[in-house]
Tab-separated table of C-alpha atoms in Angstrom:
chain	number	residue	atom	x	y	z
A	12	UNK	CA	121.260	-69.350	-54.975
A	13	UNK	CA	121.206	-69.438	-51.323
A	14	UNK	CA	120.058	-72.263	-49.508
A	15	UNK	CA	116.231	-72.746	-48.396
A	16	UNK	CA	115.144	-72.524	-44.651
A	17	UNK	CA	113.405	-75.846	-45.539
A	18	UNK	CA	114.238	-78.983	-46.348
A	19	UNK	CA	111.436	-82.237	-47.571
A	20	UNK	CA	112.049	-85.467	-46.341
A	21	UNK	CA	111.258	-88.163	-49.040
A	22	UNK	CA	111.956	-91.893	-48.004
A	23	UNK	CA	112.089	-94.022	-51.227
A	24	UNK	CA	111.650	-97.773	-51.866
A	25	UNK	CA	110.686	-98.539	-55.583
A	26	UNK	CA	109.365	-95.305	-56.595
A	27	UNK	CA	110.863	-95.088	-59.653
A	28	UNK	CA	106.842	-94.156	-61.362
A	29	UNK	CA	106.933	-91.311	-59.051
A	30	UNK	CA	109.802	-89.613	-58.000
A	31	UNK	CA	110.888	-87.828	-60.772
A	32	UNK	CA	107.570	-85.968	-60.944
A	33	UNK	CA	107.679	-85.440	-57.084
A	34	UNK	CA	110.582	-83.354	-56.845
A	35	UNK	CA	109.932	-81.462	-59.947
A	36	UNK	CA	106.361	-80.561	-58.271
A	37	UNK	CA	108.239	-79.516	-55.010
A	38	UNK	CA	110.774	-77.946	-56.250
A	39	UNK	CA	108.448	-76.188	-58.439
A	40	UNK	CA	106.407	-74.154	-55.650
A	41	UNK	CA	106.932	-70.521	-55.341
A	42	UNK	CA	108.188	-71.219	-51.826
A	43	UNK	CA	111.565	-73.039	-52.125
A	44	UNK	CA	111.967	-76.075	-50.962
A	45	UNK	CA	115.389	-78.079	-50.669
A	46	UNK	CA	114.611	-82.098	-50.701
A	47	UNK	CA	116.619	-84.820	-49.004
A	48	UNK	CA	115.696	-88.524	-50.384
A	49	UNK	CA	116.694	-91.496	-48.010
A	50	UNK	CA	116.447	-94.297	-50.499
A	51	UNK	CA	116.493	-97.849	-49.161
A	52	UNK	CA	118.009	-99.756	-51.466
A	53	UNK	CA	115.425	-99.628	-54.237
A	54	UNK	CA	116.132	-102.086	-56.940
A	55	UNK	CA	114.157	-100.392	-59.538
A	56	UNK	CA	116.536	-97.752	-59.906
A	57	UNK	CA	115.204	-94.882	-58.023
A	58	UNK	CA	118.156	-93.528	-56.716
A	59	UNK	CA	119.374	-93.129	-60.185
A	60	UNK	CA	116.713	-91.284	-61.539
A	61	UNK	CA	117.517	-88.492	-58.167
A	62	UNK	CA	121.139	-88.643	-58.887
A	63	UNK	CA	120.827	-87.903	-62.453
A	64	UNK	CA	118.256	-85.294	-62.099
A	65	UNK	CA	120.874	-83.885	-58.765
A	66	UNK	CA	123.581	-83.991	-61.801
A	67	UNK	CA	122.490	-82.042	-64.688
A	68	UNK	CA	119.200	-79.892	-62.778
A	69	UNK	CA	119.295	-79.301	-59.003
A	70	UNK	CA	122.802	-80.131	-57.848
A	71	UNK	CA	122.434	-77.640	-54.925
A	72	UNK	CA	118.348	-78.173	-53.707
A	73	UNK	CA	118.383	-81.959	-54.590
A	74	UNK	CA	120.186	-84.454	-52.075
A	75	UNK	CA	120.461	-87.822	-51.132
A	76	UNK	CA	121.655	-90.567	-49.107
A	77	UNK	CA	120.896	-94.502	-50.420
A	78	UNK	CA	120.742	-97.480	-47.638
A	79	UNK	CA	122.021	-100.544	-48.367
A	80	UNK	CA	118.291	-102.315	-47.423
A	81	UNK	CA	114.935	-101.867	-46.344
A	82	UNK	CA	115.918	-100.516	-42.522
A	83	UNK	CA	112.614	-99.170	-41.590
A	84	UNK	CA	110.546	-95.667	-41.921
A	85	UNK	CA	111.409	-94.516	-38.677
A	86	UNK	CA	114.888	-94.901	-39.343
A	87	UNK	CA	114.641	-93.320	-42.354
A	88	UNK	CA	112.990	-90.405	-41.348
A	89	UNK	CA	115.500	-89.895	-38.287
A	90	UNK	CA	118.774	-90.341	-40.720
A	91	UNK	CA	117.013	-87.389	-42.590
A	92	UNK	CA	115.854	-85.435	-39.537
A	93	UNK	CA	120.171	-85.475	-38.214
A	94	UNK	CA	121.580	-84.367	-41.751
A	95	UNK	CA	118.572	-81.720	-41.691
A	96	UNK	CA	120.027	-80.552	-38.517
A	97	UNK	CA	123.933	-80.827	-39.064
A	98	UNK	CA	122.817	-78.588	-42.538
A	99	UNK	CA	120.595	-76.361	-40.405
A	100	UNK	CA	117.672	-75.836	-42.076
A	101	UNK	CA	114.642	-74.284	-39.684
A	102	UNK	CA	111.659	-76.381	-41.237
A	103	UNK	CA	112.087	-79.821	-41.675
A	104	UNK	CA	109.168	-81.703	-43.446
A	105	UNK	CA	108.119	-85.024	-44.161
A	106	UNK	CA	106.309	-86.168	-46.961
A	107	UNK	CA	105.459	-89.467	-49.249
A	108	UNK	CA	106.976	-89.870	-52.276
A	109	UNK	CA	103.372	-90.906	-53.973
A	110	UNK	CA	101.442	-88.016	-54.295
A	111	UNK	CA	99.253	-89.165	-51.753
A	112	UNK	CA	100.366	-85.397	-50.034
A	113	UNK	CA	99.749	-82.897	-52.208
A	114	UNK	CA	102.905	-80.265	-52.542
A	115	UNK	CA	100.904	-77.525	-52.926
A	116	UNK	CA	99.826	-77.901	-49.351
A	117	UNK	CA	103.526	-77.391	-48.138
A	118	UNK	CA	103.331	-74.031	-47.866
A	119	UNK	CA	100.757	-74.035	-45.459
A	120	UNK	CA	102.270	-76.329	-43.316
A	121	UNK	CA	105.380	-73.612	-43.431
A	122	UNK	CA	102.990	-71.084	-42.681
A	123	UNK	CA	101.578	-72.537	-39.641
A	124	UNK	CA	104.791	-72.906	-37.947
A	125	UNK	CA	106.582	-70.094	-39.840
A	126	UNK	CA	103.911	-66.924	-39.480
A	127	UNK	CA	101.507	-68.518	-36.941
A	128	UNK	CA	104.805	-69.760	-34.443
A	129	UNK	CA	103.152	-73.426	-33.934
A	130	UNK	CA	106.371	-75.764	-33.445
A	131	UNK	CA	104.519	-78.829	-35.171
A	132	UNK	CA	101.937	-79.182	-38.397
A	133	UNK	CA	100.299	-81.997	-39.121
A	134	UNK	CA	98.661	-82.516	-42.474
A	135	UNK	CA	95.487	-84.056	-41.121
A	136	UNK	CA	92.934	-86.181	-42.945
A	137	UNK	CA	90.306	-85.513	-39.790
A	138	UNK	CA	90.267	-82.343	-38.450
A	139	UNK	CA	87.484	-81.955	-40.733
A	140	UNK	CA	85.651	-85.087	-40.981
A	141	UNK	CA	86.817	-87.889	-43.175
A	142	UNK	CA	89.069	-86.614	-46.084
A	143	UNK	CA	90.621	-89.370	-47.879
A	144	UNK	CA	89.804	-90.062	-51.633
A	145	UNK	CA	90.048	-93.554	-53.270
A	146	UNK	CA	91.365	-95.714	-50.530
A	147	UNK	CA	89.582	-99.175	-49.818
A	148	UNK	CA	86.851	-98.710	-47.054
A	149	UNK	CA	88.739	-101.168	-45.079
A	150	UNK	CA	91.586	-99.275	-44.593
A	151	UNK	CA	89.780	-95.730	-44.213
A	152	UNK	CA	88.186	-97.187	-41.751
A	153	UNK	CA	91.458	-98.938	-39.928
A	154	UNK	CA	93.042	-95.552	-40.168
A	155	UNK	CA	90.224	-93.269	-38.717
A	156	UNK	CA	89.933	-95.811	-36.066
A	157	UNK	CA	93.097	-96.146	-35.023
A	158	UNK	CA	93.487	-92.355	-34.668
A	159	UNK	CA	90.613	-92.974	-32.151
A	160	UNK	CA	92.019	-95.221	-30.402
A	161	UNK	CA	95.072	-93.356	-29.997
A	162	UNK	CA	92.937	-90.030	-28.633
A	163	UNK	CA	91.452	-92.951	-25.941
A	164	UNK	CA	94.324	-94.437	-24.672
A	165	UNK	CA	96.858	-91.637	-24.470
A	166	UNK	CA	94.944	-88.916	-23.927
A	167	UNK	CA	96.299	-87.232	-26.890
A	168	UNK	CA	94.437	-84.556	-28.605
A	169	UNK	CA	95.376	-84.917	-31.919
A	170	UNK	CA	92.717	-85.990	-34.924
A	171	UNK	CA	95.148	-87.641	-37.006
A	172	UNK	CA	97.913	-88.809	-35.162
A	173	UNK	CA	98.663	-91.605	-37.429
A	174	UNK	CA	99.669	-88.675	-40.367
A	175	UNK	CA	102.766	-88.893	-42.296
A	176	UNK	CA	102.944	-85.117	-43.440
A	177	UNK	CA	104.412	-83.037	-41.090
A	178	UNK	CA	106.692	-79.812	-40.861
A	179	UNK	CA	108.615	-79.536	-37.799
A	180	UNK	CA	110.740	-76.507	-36.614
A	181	UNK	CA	113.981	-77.873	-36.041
A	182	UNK	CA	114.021	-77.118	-32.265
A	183	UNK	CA	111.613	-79.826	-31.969
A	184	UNK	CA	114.165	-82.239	-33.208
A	185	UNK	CA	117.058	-81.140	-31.695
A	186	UNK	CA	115.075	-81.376	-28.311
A	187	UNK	CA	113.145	-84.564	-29.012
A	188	UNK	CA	116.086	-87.445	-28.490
A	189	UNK	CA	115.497	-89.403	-31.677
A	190	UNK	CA	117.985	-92.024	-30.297
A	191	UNK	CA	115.483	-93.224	-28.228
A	192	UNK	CA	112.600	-93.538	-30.702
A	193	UNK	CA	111.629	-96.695	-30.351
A	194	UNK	CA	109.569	-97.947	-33.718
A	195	UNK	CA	110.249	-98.313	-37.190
A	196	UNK	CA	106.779	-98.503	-38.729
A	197	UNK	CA	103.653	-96.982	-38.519
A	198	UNK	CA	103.924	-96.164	-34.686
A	199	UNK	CA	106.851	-94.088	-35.279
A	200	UNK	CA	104.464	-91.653	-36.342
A	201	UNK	CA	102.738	-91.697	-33.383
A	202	UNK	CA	105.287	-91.767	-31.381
A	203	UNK	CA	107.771	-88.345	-32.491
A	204	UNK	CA	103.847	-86.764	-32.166
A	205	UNK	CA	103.145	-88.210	-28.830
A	206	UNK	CA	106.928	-87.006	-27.912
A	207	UNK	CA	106.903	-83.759	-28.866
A	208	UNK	CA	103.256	-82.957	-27.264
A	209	UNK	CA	104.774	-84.403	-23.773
A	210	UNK	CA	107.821	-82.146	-24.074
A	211	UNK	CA	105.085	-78.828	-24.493
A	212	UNK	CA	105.799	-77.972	-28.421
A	213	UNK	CA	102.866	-76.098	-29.684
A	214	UNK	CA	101.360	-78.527	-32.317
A	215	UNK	CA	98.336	-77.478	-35.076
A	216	UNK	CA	96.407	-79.845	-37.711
A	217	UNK	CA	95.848	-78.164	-40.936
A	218	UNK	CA	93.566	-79.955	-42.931
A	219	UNK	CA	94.987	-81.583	-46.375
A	220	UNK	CA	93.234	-84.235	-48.839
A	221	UNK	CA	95.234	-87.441	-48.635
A	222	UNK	CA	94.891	-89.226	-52.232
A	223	UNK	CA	96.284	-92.971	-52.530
A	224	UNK	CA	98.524	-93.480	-54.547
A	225	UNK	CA	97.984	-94.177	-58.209
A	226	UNK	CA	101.215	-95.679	-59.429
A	227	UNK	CA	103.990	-98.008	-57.508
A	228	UNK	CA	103.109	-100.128	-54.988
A	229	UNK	CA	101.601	-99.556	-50.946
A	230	UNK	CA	104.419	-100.543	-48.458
A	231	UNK	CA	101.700	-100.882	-46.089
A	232	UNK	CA	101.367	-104.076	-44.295
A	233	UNK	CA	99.573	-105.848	-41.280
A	234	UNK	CA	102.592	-105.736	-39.257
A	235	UNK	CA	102.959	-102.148	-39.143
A	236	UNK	CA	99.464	-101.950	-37.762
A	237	UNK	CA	100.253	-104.811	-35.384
A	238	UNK	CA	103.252	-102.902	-34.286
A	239	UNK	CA	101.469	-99.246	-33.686
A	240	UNK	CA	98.494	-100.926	-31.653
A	241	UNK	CA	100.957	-102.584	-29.200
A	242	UNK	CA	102.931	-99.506	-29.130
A	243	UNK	CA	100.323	-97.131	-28.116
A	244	UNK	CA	99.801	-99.013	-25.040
A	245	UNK	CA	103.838	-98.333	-24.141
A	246	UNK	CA	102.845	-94.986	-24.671
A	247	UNK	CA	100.683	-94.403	-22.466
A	248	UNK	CA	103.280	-96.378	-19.547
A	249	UNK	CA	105.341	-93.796	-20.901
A	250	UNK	CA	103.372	-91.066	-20.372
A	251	UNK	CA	103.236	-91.446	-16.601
A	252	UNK	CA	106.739	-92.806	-15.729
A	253	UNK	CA	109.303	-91.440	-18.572
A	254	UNK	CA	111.233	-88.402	-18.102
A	255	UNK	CA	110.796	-86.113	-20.959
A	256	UNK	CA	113.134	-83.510	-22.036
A	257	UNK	CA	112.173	-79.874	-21.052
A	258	UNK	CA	110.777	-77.246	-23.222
A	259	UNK	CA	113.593	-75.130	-24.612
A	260	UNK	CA	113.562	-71.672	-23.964
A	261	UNK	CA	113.422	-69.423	-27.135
């Protein structure tokens, strides 16, 4: 089989209810899929279950690479995002391992940077109002807000810029210099969006349902929130005063 022009980033940390059924439902869609898990270290034996289901299933769509620790999101997601590139793929995605994105929306995140040539595509829980299903009103509301508050500060015209499902087309990485991406947590979000709308890539929300999680545990925590309110404001200094890399030429 030859390889897919796409590859899904999972980062993993005691998922071990979950990830099994995750990359059978990606790896399931019509459109194929390859998936890279970054697995930090998770004592519950996720990075078992990939490697077994690597050996006797999907030895050539499956990967991996395990960390020896909890090192961070951000970090996670740029490990994935420079073995994406080294193995060119075009589309590089990222996802949670959860179920909180839904895999059947992948394909339109392709499609919106494949057929409709947008460089970004956010999976966004506001474009269209409020679309979030069984998370605690506290947190809808920290989420929503700080999306707002984001828009305010940077200027930034982006609904959801706090949104963890994304496909990007791989120019956008190789242009964005993910050495110098500062944060780890939640802001790192933020932040590649922020970058990558400063450089001049073309960026569309396409609006998902975002469903917490039903099994495993949140690795959301008050520090991450701490961390992307500071961080917006170092933003926005950038924004004036950094020099940004220039758009590529196609």
């Amino acid at each position: 089989m030859n390889k897919s022009d796409s590859i899904v980033i999972i980062p993993t940390y005691n998922e071990r209810e979950n990830i099994e059924k995750i990359i059978r439902a990606v790896l399931g869609l019509e459109k194929v899929f390859d998936i890279l898990i970054i697995d930090d270290g998770s004592p519950d034996g996720t990075s078992n279950i990939v490697r077994k289901l690597m050996d006797n299933e999907f030895s050539n769509r499956l990967h991996i690479i395990e960390r020896s620790g909890k090192l961070g999101l951000g970090t996670a997601y740029i490990t994935g995002f420079k073995w994406a590139i080294e193995h060119d793929y075009d589309y590089i995605f990222e996802m949670d391992a959860d179920f909180s994105h839904d895999p059947n929306d992948l394909p339109r995140l392709y499609s919106a940077c494949h057929d409709e040539g947008y460089d970004v595509a956010i999976g966004s829980r506001y474009i269209t109002g409020v679309n979030v299903v069984n998370w605690p009103i506290g947190r809808v509301l920290m989420s929503y807000f700080a999306s707002k508050y984001v828009r305010i500060v940077t200027g930034f015209k982006v609904h959801d810029t706090t949104a963890g499902f994304k496909c990007y087309k791989s120019r956008v990485l190789k242009t964005i210099e993910l050495d110098k991406i500062r944060f780890k947590g939640y802001a790192f979000q933020i932040e590649m969006k922020f970058t990558a709308y400063k450089i001049g890539f073309k960026i569309k929300e396409v609006p998902v349902i975002f469903v917490n999680r039903r099994e495993g545990v949140s690795k959301m925590s008050g520090g991450i929130f701490g961390e992307a309110f500071f961080g917006v404001m170092r933003l926005r200094w950038d924004g004036w005063f950094r020099k940004y890399p220039k758009l590529p030429t196609i």
